[in-house]
Amino acid sequence: MSAVSEKVLTIDALLEEHRVIHPPAAFRAGALVKDDRVYEEADRDLEGFWAREAERLDWFRRWRRVCKWDPPWVKWFLGGRLNAAHNCLDRHVATHPDRVAYFWEGEPGDTRRLTYRELHHEVGRFANALRRLGVRRGDRVAIYLGMVPELPVAMLACARIGAVHSVVFGGFAADALRDRIDDADAEVLITADGSWRRGKVVPLKASADEAVKACPSIRTVVVVRRTGEKVPMTPGRDLWYDDLVKAETSDCPPEEMDAEDPLYILYTSGTTGKPKGILHTTGGYLLGVSTTHRLIFDIHPEQDIYWCAADIGWVTGHSYIVYGPLANGTTSILYEGAPDYPDKDRWWSIAEKYQATILYTAPTAIRAFMKWGPEYPARHDLSSLRLLGTVGEPINPEAWMWYWKAIGGERCPVVDTWWQTETGMILITPLPGVTRLKPGSATRPFPGVQPDILDENGNQVAPNQGGYLVLRRPWPAQFRTIYGSPERYVEQYFSKFGKGIYLTGDGAKRDDHGDFWLLGRIDDVMNVAGHRLSTYEVESALVDHPAVAESAVVSRPDPDAGEAIVAFVTLKAGVNGDETLIAELREHVAKKIGKLARPHAIVLSADLPKTRSGKIMRRLLRDVARGRALGDVTTLANAEVVEEIRALARTRHEE
Ligand code: PRX
């Protein structure tokens, strides 16, 4: 029996991190939220809070009712009518048409600038083209593109005519694309001749062709010209984007959508089995992402140059590159390529060039920059930055401190934002003008959000004890179902503790001040000598050592301890790894969090296996540590490192 399924009550949280950083006075002075009133308001009257926020959107028809919570089913803004693209474009064109919506930078160095007027124009033309292709309200359109302006254009064009988009990350291979098209039963696929990644062309069209061979639902493939590669075009099915929009005007009246009409499907790979089509609807979603974006990133749309460096193929890009920022009339940076192309300072040169004021990225990127060294950001003037954000995994306190110092110059609050594809919007996060920050903690629930931490029996755990993170109250941007699998929605998210309690699948603890610390996925928890340990804490203790950039911790069965800890460690550039260092690292963990957590074995490796969105795949490392065959590798981005690690682990075990 694995540690996961054993009926042990809580997680032992051992890591103690006491650093506290107050919002810098200069930041606080200009912040949108300067005190706790917004929390009090939302606690007192949740529906009133969201209804007031909803006034910031344009509605064709006002809602009759704010929220109907019939667990586990929820509806927001019942009877309200609106259009997401209209909210993201038309109202800004009316008031500030020449504000830039996107500064786009291609990987080879070419650039484009789209004002709100220009973006509106492009979206209108493509929306008309889609209508001409027979796409109607409710139809599904698959989008498989790199980070080019046509990606948000295509999403908004769908939203304008009421079609449901399903964006598939451009780094996925043909099989993954095929499964997603098939599940959504999409009629049109929008792709490109290719996209640029680290100086090479990613052959999107070739993968699209292969996928579509097995997708009878696809009638039309629209192809954006990006790299200029010669690609085969299937007559009667494939059309060039340029040719298609040439004939269209930009005048395209938006569909009046019901607040609960679907806006998009986005697939997230469950730990096992078929990917889940997470379905988001129009009104609550748009409201949730625009309010959180505005308050958490402290958006001053006339001044800010905001950069969310995620890929639009993930929910972070949907919510915080497309819908949230555009609903708020923000100017964003959009970058096509790799952070280390042509050199490891590419991001910092972009931040300097466009004078970015806000940067939102993931711990995996921060740890890569940490590994490469502070000299790369130091080459550039980053003084325009005033706020930093992170999302995607628990951030190790040392990585947080590095971000705060090397990128933020100890001037920019760091907002560690916890959320999921399913939640649609950020739910646990600091508000940068008021929240006392703690490196490694996502701090407190967003106004109106009610998380809790439960043991196996559904009882609340004591402070500093780890347990299951759950959500007790609905929020507007939550997903409404799994497309085509409502029973899986109920079973997976609303059955463990009852119909009204959303199970996040994450472990967490609350400290004495009520601040939340995320402990990683519950499935990754280890059982060592009768204690349930989170991999995050052992990893953070390792990253705390000055030689270490990144680490992944797993366990393998052990006759004495039940499970023994195996740590995979990546060192910073220029550090030499030897047996002395390994011994030192083991002691470092013992000193930081206790002998219990001292790794049994440490394997030094140049990289760690990650998902395509940059999360460490501990599941595969468990297979390696246990010397067994690898499980499902479809979502693995860097297959070569697993082989390397396997070889390294084998040598160590034989020693
Ligand atoms: O485990 C949590 C982790 O990422 C999961 C959600 O992943 P995904 O649906 O791909 O969405 C990623 C972008 C929202 C969560 O269940 N996670 C996300 N943000 C954090 C986090 N873990 C700790 N701290 C965070 N800030």
Short mmCIF file of N, CA and C in Angstrom, two decimals, residues 113 142 224 227 418 608:
data_model
loop_
_atom_site.label_atom_id
_atom_site.label_comp_id
_atom_site.label_asym_id
_atom_site.label_seq_id
_atom_site.Cartn_x
_atom_site.Cartn_y
_atom_site.Cartn_z
N ARG A 113 3.18 45.64 -32.26
CA ARG A 113 2.51 46.39 -31.20
C ARG A 113 1.06 46.43 -31.56
N ALA A 142 -10.66 24.38 -31.73
CA ALA A 142 -9.38 24.06 -31.10
C ALA A 142 -8.31 25.04 -31.61
N VAL A 224 -1.90 29.99 -39.56
CA VAL A 224 -1.26 31.30 -39.42
C VAL A 224 0.16 31.19 -39.98
N THR A 227 6.56 31.18 -39.34
CA THR A 227 7.98 30.94 -39.60
C THR A 227 8.31 30.99 -41.09
N TRP A 418 -1.72 31.28 -5.12
CA TRP A 418 -2.14 29.88 -5.24
C TRP A 418 -3.48 29.79 -5.94
N LEU A 608 16.00 18.29 -13.78
CA LEU A 608 14.98 17.41 -13.20
C LEU A 608 13.86 17.23 -14.20
#
